[in-house]
Amino acid sequence: LELALELVLQLATASQIPQIHQIDLACQKESSGGFWSEDAYLKECLNPNSCLMCLVSDRQILGFGCLWSVLEEAHIIMLAVLPEYRRQGLGKCLIWGMLRWASQKGLEWATLEVRSSNQVAIALYQSFDFIEIGRRADYYANPSETAVIMWRKGLHKPDFQQALDDWQTQIRINLAKQNYTLTASEQIYQKEGA
Ligand SMILES: CC(C)(COP(=O)(O)OP(=O)(O)OC[C@H]1O[C@@H](n2cnc3c(N)ncnc32)[C@H](O)[C@@H]1OP(=O)(O)O)[C@@H](O)C(=O)NCCC(=O)NCCS
């Protein structure tokens, strides 16, 4: 009998920034390339319009994402899961957490850019009903590549709450198969001092 691993979905705190920065470094070759410094991450975690969310198990950060609230828009600007923890549903869990944060903030739609070759990320976003709305040639450097711009509307509509609930159920079932139990309580969405 294996003991279930507790997985905590939470807004990142300052003490977690060094680990988050390490994951950024480990993933930067494949992703859209955040290349943020620790200082930049620290600013994100203190900014009330920024959702820097991470998944923690046994004090180790397994992945993180970052979303900016800009007017009515939720911009997903970062998503990374440690290579050895991929394909377990953690990426989905992070997107779900960020979309829930965005909907609690009253944002109306979500958008992001992704390298056109990043089929894994594109499939992941499509599973949350993101659709392609355009492309930008030569948007990325090293190597130069087209960006696919994706969009998900209706975050403020009542049926989005149902979608969030349905995704949560599915995410928990999938994580349970990997022996994880997810803790993602409402109050974790409050920033310290907020
Ligand atoms: C993109 C990334 C965050 C996905 O993380 P993950 O934890 O492996 O994702 P999940 O396990 O939640 O997978 C969710 C969905 O993504 C898709 N997916 C994930 N890995 C895939 C793979 N190797 N091949 C095809 N589809 C894949 C599937 O649709 C999958 O759903 P399914 O398992 O029900 O079929 C991870 O691959 C990563 O960190 N990549 C490098 C950084 C990056 O590219 N970030 C995105 C920049 S916009």
PDB file of C-alpha atoms and ligand atoms in Angstrom:
ATOM      1  CA  LEU A   1       0.000   0.000   0.000  1.00  0.00           C
ATOM      2  CA  GLU A   2       1.485   3.291  -1.109  1.00  0.00           C
ATOM      3  CA  LEU A   3       0.862   6.475   0.789  1.00  0.00           C
ATOM      4  CA  ALA A   4      -0.836   9.219  -1.225  1.00  0.00           C
ATOM      5  CA  LEU A   5       1.355  12.217  -2.007  1.00  0.00           C
ATOM      6  CA  GLU A   6      -0.116  15.555  -1.099  1.00  0.00           C
ATOM      7  CA  LEU A   7       0.006  18.046  -3.928  1.00  0.00           C
ATOM      8  CA  VAL A   8      -0.655  21.677  -3.010  1.00  0.00           C
ATOM      9  CA  LEU A   9      -1.741  24.244  -5.572  1.00  0.00           C
ATOM     10  CA  GLN A  10      -0.929  27.705  -4.243  1.00  0.00           C
ATOM     11  CA  LEU A  11       0.165  31.220  -5.043  1.00  0.00           C
ATOM     12  CA  ALA A  12       3.944  31.309  -4.775  1.00  0.00           C
ATOM     13  CA  THR A  13       5.542  32.943  -1.762  1.00  0.00           C
ATOM     14  CA  ALA A  14       8.898  34.734  -1.670  1.00  0.00           C
ATOM     15  CA  SER A  15      10.729  31.744  -0.166  1.00  0.00           C
ATOM     16  CA  GLN A  16       9.719  29.622  -3.189  1.00  0.00           C
ATOM     17  CA  ILE A  17      11.207  31.977  -5.774  1.00  0.00           C
ATOM     18  CA  PRO A  18      14.700  30.382  -5.944  1.00  0.00           C
ATOM     19  CA  GLN A  19      13.137  26.992  -6.796  1.00  0.00           C
ATOM     20  CA  ILE A  20      10.819  28.561  -9.364  1.00  0.00           C
ATOM     21  CA  HIS A  21      13.763  30.286 -10.980  1.00  0.00           C
ATOM     22  CA  GLN A  22      15.568  26.928 -11.196  1.00  0.00           C
ATOM     23  CA  ILE A  23      12.596  25.382 -13.036  1.00  0.00           C
ATOM     24  CA  ASP A  24      12.581  28.340 -15.411  1.00  0.00           C
ATOM     25  CA  LEU A  25      16.267  27.675 -16.145  1.00  0.00           C
ATOM     26  CA  ALA A  26      15.609  23.954 -16.623  1.00  0.00           C
ATOM     27  CA  CYS A  27      12.737  24.599 -19.061  1.00  0.00           C
ATOM     28  CA  GLN A  28      13.835  27.731 -20.890  1.00  0.00           C
ATOM     29  CA  LYS A  29      15.240  25.923 -23.917  1.00  0.00           C
ATOM     30  CA  GLU A  30      11.844  24.416 -24.760  1.00  0.00           C
ATOM     31  CA  SER A  31       9.421  27.096 -23.664  1.00  0.00           C
ATOM     32  CA  SER A  32       8.678  30.561 -24.901  1.00  0.00           C
ATOM     33  CA  GLY A  33      11.704  31.582 -22.848  1.00  0.00           C
ATOM     34  CA  GLY A  34      10.887  33.531 -19.747  1.00  0.00           C
ATOM     35  CA  PHE A  35      14.507  34.008 -18.765  1.00  0.00           C
ATOM     36  CA  TRP A  36      13.341  35.934 -15.745  1.00  0.00           C
ATOM     37  CA  SER A  37      15.701  36.686 -12.887  1.00  0.00           C
ATOM     38  CA  GLU A  38      14.881  35.823  -9.296  1.00  0.00           C
ATOM     39  CA  ASP A  39      14.168  39.502  -8.730  1.00  0.00           C
ATOM     40  CA  ALA A  40      11.641  39.543 -11.552  1.00  0.00           C
ATOM     41  CA  TYR A  41       9.873  36.522 -10.037  1.00  0.00           C
ATOM     42  CA  LEU A  42       9.834  38.175  -6.652  1.00  0.00           C
ATOM     43  CA  LYS A  43       8.087  41.203  -8.156  1.00  0.00           C
ATOM     44  CA  GLU A  44       5.487  38.879  -9.691  1.00  0.00           C
ATOM     45  CA  CYS A  45       4.760  37.211  -6.401  1.00  0.00           C
ATOM     46  CA  LEU A  46       4.181  40.588  -4.708  1.00  0.00           C
ATOM     47  CA  ASN A  47       2.066  42.073  -7.507  1.00  0.00           C
ATOM     48  CA  PRO A  48      -1.687  41.758  -6.828  1.00  0.00           C
ATOM     49  CA  ASN A  49      -2.390  41.767 -10.584  1.00  0.00           C
ATOM     50  CA  SER A  50      -0.133  38.824 -11.142  1.00  0.00           C
ATOM     51  CA  CYS A  51      -0.941  35.198 -10.404  1.00  0.00           C
ATOM     52  CA  LEU A  52       2.283  33.260  -9.886  1.00  0.00           C
ATOM     53  CA  MET A  53       1.008  29.807  -9.060  1.00  0.00           C
ATOM     54  CA  CYS A  54       2.924  26.686  -8.180  1.00  0.00           C
ATOM     55  CA  LEU A  55       2.402  23.021  -7.388  1.00  0.00           C
ATOM     56  CA  VAL A  56       4.249  21.766  -4.350  1.00  0.00           C
ATOM     57  CA  SER A  57       4.783  18.240  -3.096  1.00  0.00           C
ATOM     58  CA  ASP A  58       6.862  17.539  -0.033  1.00  0.00           C
ATOM     59  CA  ARG A  59       8.238  21.109  -0.193  1.00  0.00           C
ATOM     60  CA  GLN A  60       9.505  20.600  -3.718  1.00  0.00           C
ATOM     61  CA  ILE A  61       8.056  22.751  -6.480  1.00  0.00           C
ATOM     62  CA  LEU A  62       7.123  20.543  -9.425  1.00  0.00           C
ATOM     63  CA  GLY A  63       5.819  23.229 -11.753  1.00  0.00           C
ATOM     64  CA  PHE A  64       4.561  26.779 -11.938  1.00  0.00           C
ATOM     65  CA  GLY A  65       2.650  29.189 -14.118  1.00  0.00           C
ATOM     66  CA  CYS A  66       2.220  32.909 -14.310  1.00  0.00           C
ATOM     67  CA  LEU A  67      -0.801  34.893 -15.429  1.00  0.00           C
ATOM     68  CA  TRP A  68      -1.202  38.655 -15.643  1.00  0.00           C
ATOM     69  CA  SER A  69      -4.464  40.451 -15.179  1.00  0.00           C
ATOM     70  CA  VAL A  70      -4.560  43.313 -17.697  1.00  0.00           C
ATOM     71  CA  LEU A  71      -7.896  45.156 -17.819  1.00  0.00           C
ATOM     72  CA  GLU A  72     -10.437  42.386 -18.568  1.00  0.00           C
ATOM     73  CA  GLU A  73      -7.812  40.038 -19.951  1.00  0.00           C
ATOM     74  CA  ALA A  74      -5.937  37.174 -18.374  1.00  0.00           C
ATOM     75  CA  HIS A  75      -2.555  36.753 -20.061  1.00  0.00           C
ATOM     76  CA  ILE A  76      -0.935  33.398 -19.459  1.00  0.00           C
ATOM     77  CA  ILE A  77       2.724  34.211 -19.799  1.00  0.00           C
ATOM     78  CA  MET A  78       4.517  31.225 -18.307  1.00  0.00           C
ATOM     79  CA  LEU A  79       3.929  27.548 -17.736  1.00  0.00           C
ATOM     80  CA  ALA A  80       6.549  24.960 -16.855  1.00  0.00           C
ATOM     81  CA  VAL A  81       6.600  21.531 -15.261  1.00  0.00           C
ATOM     82  CA  LEU A  82       9.856  19.809 -14.290  1.00  0.00           C
ATOM     83  CA  PRO A  83      10.697  17.326 -17.083  1.00  0.00           C
ATOM     84  CA  GLU A  84      10.608  14.256 -14.809  1.00  0.00           C
ATOM     85  CA  TYR A  85       7.102  15.172 -13.549  1.00  0.00           C
ATOM     86  CA  ARG A  86       5.433  15.713 -16.912  1.00  0.00           C
ATOM     87  CA  ARG A  87       2.521  13.765 -18.356  1.00  0.00           C
ATOM     88  CA  GLN A  88       0.927  13.349 -14.913  1.00  0.00           C
ATOM     89  CA  GLY A  89      -1.656  16.116 -15.208  1.00  0.00           C
ATOM     90  CA  LEU A  90       0.313  18.824 -13.390  1.00  0.00           C
ATOM     91  CA  GLY A  91       0.280  21.225 -16.337  1.00  0.00           C
ATOM     92  CA  LYS A  92      -3.500  20.904 -16.540  1.00  0.00           C
ATOM     93  CA  CYS A  93      -3.799  21.516 -12.836  1.00  0.00           C
ATOM     94  CA  LEU A  94      -1.774  24.742 -13.092  1.00  0.00           C
ATOM     95  CA  ILE A  95      -3.833  26.072 -16.011  1.00  0.00           C
ATOM     96  CA  TRP A  96      -6.999  25.233 -14.106  1.00  0.00           C
ATOM     97  CA  GLY A  97      -5.744  27.079 -11.006  1.00  0.00           C
ATOM     98  CA  MET A  98      -4.786  30.159 -13.004  1.00  0.00           C
ATOM     99  CA  LEU A  99      -8.107  30.208 -14.872  1.00  0.00           C
ATOM    100  CA  ARG A 100      -9.952  29.921 -11.592  1.00  0.00           C
ATOM    101  CA  TRP A 101      -7.946  32.833 -10.188  1.00  0.00           C
ATOM    102  CA  ALA A 102      -8.778  34.841 -13.334  1.00  0.00           C
ATOM    103  CA  SER A 103     -12.482  34.101 -13.059  1.00  0.00           C
ATOM    104  CA  GLN A 104     -12.499  35.006  -9.355  1.00  0.00           C
ATOM    105  CA  LYS A 105     -10.931  38.311 -10.345  1.00  0.00           C
ATOM    106  CA  GLY A 106     -13.786  38.903 -12.791  1.00  0.00           C
ATOM    107  CA  LEU A 107     -11.619  38.716 -15.912  1.00  0.00           C
ATOM    108  CA  GLU A 108     -13.513  38.051 -19.147  1.00  0.00           C
ATOM    109  CA  TRP A 109     -11.107  36.229 -21.421  1.00  0.00           C
ATOM    110  CA  ALA A 110      -7.730  34.566 -21.429  1.00  0.00           C
ATOM    111  CA  THR A 111      -5.029  34.760 -24.038  1.00  0.00           C
ATOM    112  CA  LEU A 112      -1.496  33.496 -24.633  1.00  0.00           C
ATOM    113  CA  GLU A 113       1.210  33.013 -27.233  1.00  0.00           C
ATOM    114  CA  VAL A 114       2.923  29.721 -27.862  1.00  0.00           C
ATOM    115  CA  ARG A 115       5.616  28.526 -30.276  1.00  0.00           C
ATOM    116  CA  SER A 116       3.908  26.985 -33.307  1.00  0.00           C
ATOM    117  CA  SER A 117       6.018  23.817 -32.879  1.00  0.00           C
ATOM    118  CA  ASN A 118       4.936  23.347 -29.240  1.00  0.00           C
ATOM    119  CA  GLN A 119       2.172  20.843 -29.967  1.00  0.00           C
ATOM    120  CA  VAL A 120       2.141  19.599 -26.387  1.00  0.00           C
ATOM    121  CA  ALA A 121       1.285  23.041 -24.998  1.00  0.00           C
ATOM    122  CA  ILE A 122      -1.177  23.767 -27.833  1.00  0.00           C
ATOM    123  CA  ALA A 123      -3.028  20.489 -27.110  1.00  0.00           C
ATOM    124  CA  LEU A 124      -3.059  21.338 -23.419  1.00  0.00           C
ATOM    125  CA  TYR A 125      -4.595  24.777 -24.026  1.00  0.00           C
ATOM    126  CA  GLN A 126      -7.113  23.332 -26.500  1.00  0.00           C
ATOM    127  CA  SER A 127      -8.323  20.997 -23.777  1.00  0.00           C
ATOM    128  CA  PHE A 128      -9.407  24.170 -21.914  1.00  0.00           C
ATOM    129  CA  ASP A 129     -11.239  25.376 -25.051  1.00  0.00           C
ATOM    130  CA  PHE A 130      -8.579  27.834 -26.162  1.00  0.00           C
ATOM    131  CA  ILE A 131      -8.739  28.444 -29.900  1.00  0.00           C
ATOM    132  CA  GLU A 132      -6.187  29.888 -32.299  1.00  0.00           C
ATOM    133  CA  ILE A 133      -7.070  33.453 -33.288  1.00  0.00           C
ATOM    134  CA  GLY A 134      -3.943  34.441 -35.188  1.00  0.00           C
ATOM    135  CA  ARG A 135      -0.218  34.035 -35.737  1.00  0.00           C
ATOM    136  CA  ARG A 136       2.769  36.338 -35.469  1.00  0.00           C
ATOM    137  CA  ALA A 137       5.708  35.494 -37.712  1.00  0.00           C
ATOM    138  CA  ASP A 138       9.211  35.657 -36.192  1.00  0.00           C
ATOM    139  CA  TYR A 139       7.789  36.397 -32.769  1.00  0.00           C
ATOM    140  CA  TYR A 140      10.320  34.192 -31.010  1.00  0.00           C
ATOM    141  CA  ALA A 141      14.087  34.202 -31.261  1.00  0.00           C
ATOM    142  CA  ASN A 142      16.634  31.367 -30.754  1.00  0.00           C
ATOM    143  CA  PRO A 143      15.352  29.752 -32.890  1.00  0.00           C
ATOM    144  CA  SER A 144      13.204  32.218 -34.781  1.00  0.00           C
ATOM    145  CA  GLU A 145       9.647  30.936 -34.813  1.00  0.00           C
ATOM    146  CA  THR A 146       6.049  31.902 -35.382  1.00  0.00           C
ATOM    147  CA  ALA A 147       3.816  32.475 -32.372  1.00  0.00           C
ATOM    148  CA  VAL A 148       0.336  30.999 -32.302  1.00  0.00           C
ATOM    149  CA  ILE A 149      -2.008  33.380 -30.472  1.00  0.00           C
ATOM    150  CA  MET A 150      -4.709  31.550 -28.536  1.00  0.00           C
ATOM    151  CA  TRP A 151      -7.829  32.855 -26.920  1.00  0.00           C
ATOM    152  CA  ARG A 152     -10.501  31.627 -24.514  1.00  0.00           C
ATOM    153  CA  LYS A 153     -13.563  33.788 -24.003  1.00  0.00           C
ATOM    154  CA  GLY A 154     -16.401  33.720 -21.499  1.00  0.00           C
ATOM    155  CA  LEU A 155     -14.511  33.489 -18.190  1.00  0.00           C
ATOM    156  CA  HIS A 156     -17.128  35.759 -16.597  1.00  0.00           C
ATOM    157  CA  LYS A 157     -20.100  33.727 -17.901  1.00  0.00           C
ATOM    158  CA  PRO A 158     -21.986  31.411 -15.507  1.00  0.00           C
ATOM    159  CA  ASP A 159     -21.235  28.305 -17.581  1.00  0.00           C
ATOM    160  CA  PHE A 160     -17.503  28.865 -17.037  1.00  0.00           C
ATOM    161  CA  GLN A 161     -18.021  28.027 -13.338  1.00  0.00           C
ATOM    162  CA  GLN A 162     -19.496  24.703 -14.425  1.00  0.00           C
ATOM    163  CA  ALA A 163     -16.533  24.142 -16.741  1.00  0.00           C
ATOM    164  CA  LEU A 164     -14.126  24.862 -13.862  1.00  0.00           C
ATOM    165  CA  ASP A 165     -15.952  22.348 -11.661  1.00  0.00           C
ATOM    166  CA  ASP A 166     -15.926  19.702 -14.401  1.00  0.00           C
ATOM    167  CA  TRP A 167     -12.215  20.218 -15.081  1.00  0.00           C
ATOM    168  CA  GLN A 168     -11.485  20.038 -11.373  1.00  0.00           C
ATOM    169  CA  THR A 169     -13.256  16.669 -11.088  1.00  0.00           C
ATOM    170  CA  GLN A 170     -11.328  15.293 -14.076  1.00  0.00           C
ATOM    171  CA  ILE A 171      -8.006  16.684 -12.824  1.00  0.00           C
ATOM    172  CA  ARG A 172      -8.500  15.119  -9.375  1.00  0.00           C
ATOM    173  CA  ILE A 173      -9.365  11.730 -10.908  1.00  0.00           C
ATOM    174  CA  ASN A 174      -6.254  11.824 -13.106  1.00  0.00           C
ATOM    175  CA  LEU A 175      -4.001  12.944 -10.253  1.00  0.00           C
ATOM    176  CA  ALA A 176      -5.387  10.193  -8.014  1.00  0.00           C
ATOM    177  CA  LYS A 177      -4.221   7.671 -10.622  1.00  0.00           C
ATOM    178  CA  GLN A 178      -0.700   9.054 -10.053  1.00  0.00           C
ATOM    179  CA  ASN A 179      -1.279   8.680  -6.315  1.00  0.00           C
ATOM    180  CA  TYR A 180      -1.598  12.433  -5.698  1.00  0.00           C
ATOM    181  CA  THR A 181      -4.265  14.097  -3.577  1.00  0.00           C
ATOM    182  CA  LEU A 182      -4.774  17.715  -4.510  1.00  0.00           C
ATOM    183  CA  THR A 183      -5.240  20.530  -2.005  1.00  0.00           C
ATOM    184  CA  ALA A 184      -6.525  23.668  -3.695  1.00  0.00           C
ATOM    185  CA  SER A 185      -8.645  25.519  -1.191  1.00  0.00           C
ATOM    186  CA  GLU A 186     -10.299  28.858  -1.916  1.00  0.00           C
ATOM    187  CA  GLN A 187      -8.278  30.818   0.620  1.00  0.00           C
ATOM    188  CA  ILE A 188      -4.978  30.114  -1.092  1.00  0.00           C
ATOM    189  CA  TYR A 189      -6.052  32.679  -3.669  1.00  0.00           C
ATOM    190  CA  GLN A 190      -5.711  35.489  -1.131  1.00  0.00           C
ATOM    191  CA  LYS A 191      -2.320  37.158  -1.238  1.00  0.00           C
ATOM    192  CA  GLU A 192      -0.699  37.712   2.122  1.00  0.00           C
ATOM    193  CA  GLY A 193      -1.939  40.962   3.565  1.00  0.00           C
ATOM    194  CA  ALA A 194      -4.721  41.205   0.969  1.00  0.00           C
TER     195      ALA A 194
HETATM  196  C1  LIG B   1       3.666  22.181 -21.497  1.00  0.00           C
HETATM  197  C2  LIG B   1       3.910  21.518 -20.133  1.00  0.00           C
HETATM  198  C3  LIG B   1       3.787  22.561 -19.045  1.00  0.00           C
HETATM  199  C4  LIG B   1       2.848  20.416 -19.943  1.00  0.00           C
HETATM  200  O1  LIG B   1       2.980  19.921 -18.629  1.00  0.00           O
HETATM  201  P1  LIG B   1       2.455  18.457 -18.210  1.00  0.00           P
HETATM  202  O2  LIG B   1       2.410  18.451 -16.743  1.00  0.00           O
HETATM  203  O3  LIG B   1       3.240  17.419 -18.887  1.00  0.00           O
HETATM  204  O4  LIG B   1       0.981  18.477 -18.823  1.00  0.00           O
HETATM  205  P2  LIG B   1      -0.193  17.471 -18.459  1.00  0.00           P
HETATM  206  O5  LIG B   1       0.351  16.180 -17.947  1.00  0.00           O
HETATM  207  O6  LIG B   1      -1.160  18.197 -17.594  1.00  0.00           O
HETATM  208  O7  LIG B   1      -0.813  17.225 -19.884  1.00  0.00           O
HETATM  209  C5  LIG B   1      -1.994  17.839 -20.230  1.00  0.00           C
HETATM  210  C6  LIG B   1      -2.270  17.664 -21.718  1.00  0.00           C
HETATM  211  O8  LIG B   1      -1.229  18.210 -22.508  1.00  0.00           O
HETATM  212  C7  LIG B   1      -1.067  17.399 -23.654  1.00  0.00           C
HETATM  213  N1  LIG B   1       0.228  16.746 -23.569  1.00  0.00           N
HETATM  214  C8  LIG B   1       1.094  16.743 -22.522  1.00  0.00           C
HETATM  215  N2  LIG B   1       2.218  16.068 -22.832  1.00  0.00           N
HETATM  216  C9  LIG B   1       2.068  15.645 -24.104  1.00  0.00           C
HETATM  217  C10 LIG B   1       2.885  14.912 -25.006  1.00  0.00           C
HETATM  218  N3  LIG B   1       4.115  14.480 -24.663  1.00  0.00           N
HETATM  219  N4  LIG B   1       2.409  14.671 -26.250  1.00  0.00           N
HETATM  220  C11 LIG B   1       1.179  15.116 -26.627  1.00  0.00           C
HETATM  221  N5  LIG B   1       0.352  15.819 -25.805  1.00  0.00           N
HETATM  222  C12 LIG B   1       0.789  16.078 -24.572  1.00  0.00           C
HETATM  223  C13 LIG B   1      -2.174  16.404 -23.641  1.00  0.00           C
HETATM  224  O9  LIG B   1      -3.304  17.005 -24.245  1.00  0.00           O
HETATM  225  C14 LIG B   1      -2.379  16.225 -22.161  1.00  0.00           C
HETATM  226  O10 LIG B   1      -3.642  15.753 -21.840  1.00  0.00           O
HETATM  227  P3  LIG B   1      -3.841  14.158 -21.643  1.00  0.00           P
HETATM  228  O11 LIG B   1      -2.724  13.684 -20.739  1.00  0.00           O
HETATM  229  O12 LIG B   1      -5.206  14.062 -21.031  1.00  0.00           O
HETATM  230  O13 LIG B   1      -3.751  13.586 -23.006  1.00  0.00           O
HETATM  231  C15 LIG B   1       5.310  20.838 -20.065  1.00  0.00           C
HETATM  232  O14 LIG B   1       5.454  19.988 -21.169  1.00  0.00           O
HETATM  233  C16 LIG B   1       6.462  21.843 -20.058  1.00  0.00           C
HETATM  234  O15 LIG B   1       6.881  22.333 -18.998  1.00  0.00           O
HETATM  235  N6  LIG B   1       7.016  22.164 -21.246  1.00  0.00           N
HETATM  236  C17 LIG B   1       8.121  23.102 -21.351  1.00  0.00           C
HETATM  237  C18 LIG B   1       7.668  24.520 -21.149  1.00  0.00           C
HETATM  238  C19 LIG B   1       6.588  24.911 -22.125  1.00  0.00           C
HETATM  239  O16 LIG B   1       6.584  24.543 -23.280  1.00  0.00           O
HETATM  240  N7  LIG B   1       5.644  25.720 -21.656  1.00  0.00           N
HETATM  241  C20 LIG B   1       4.538  26.232 -22.434  1.00  0.00           C
HETATM  242  C21 LIG B   1       4.927  27.539 -23.021  1.00  0.00           C
HETATM  243  S1  LIG B   1       3.486  28.385 -23.610  1.00  0.00           S
END
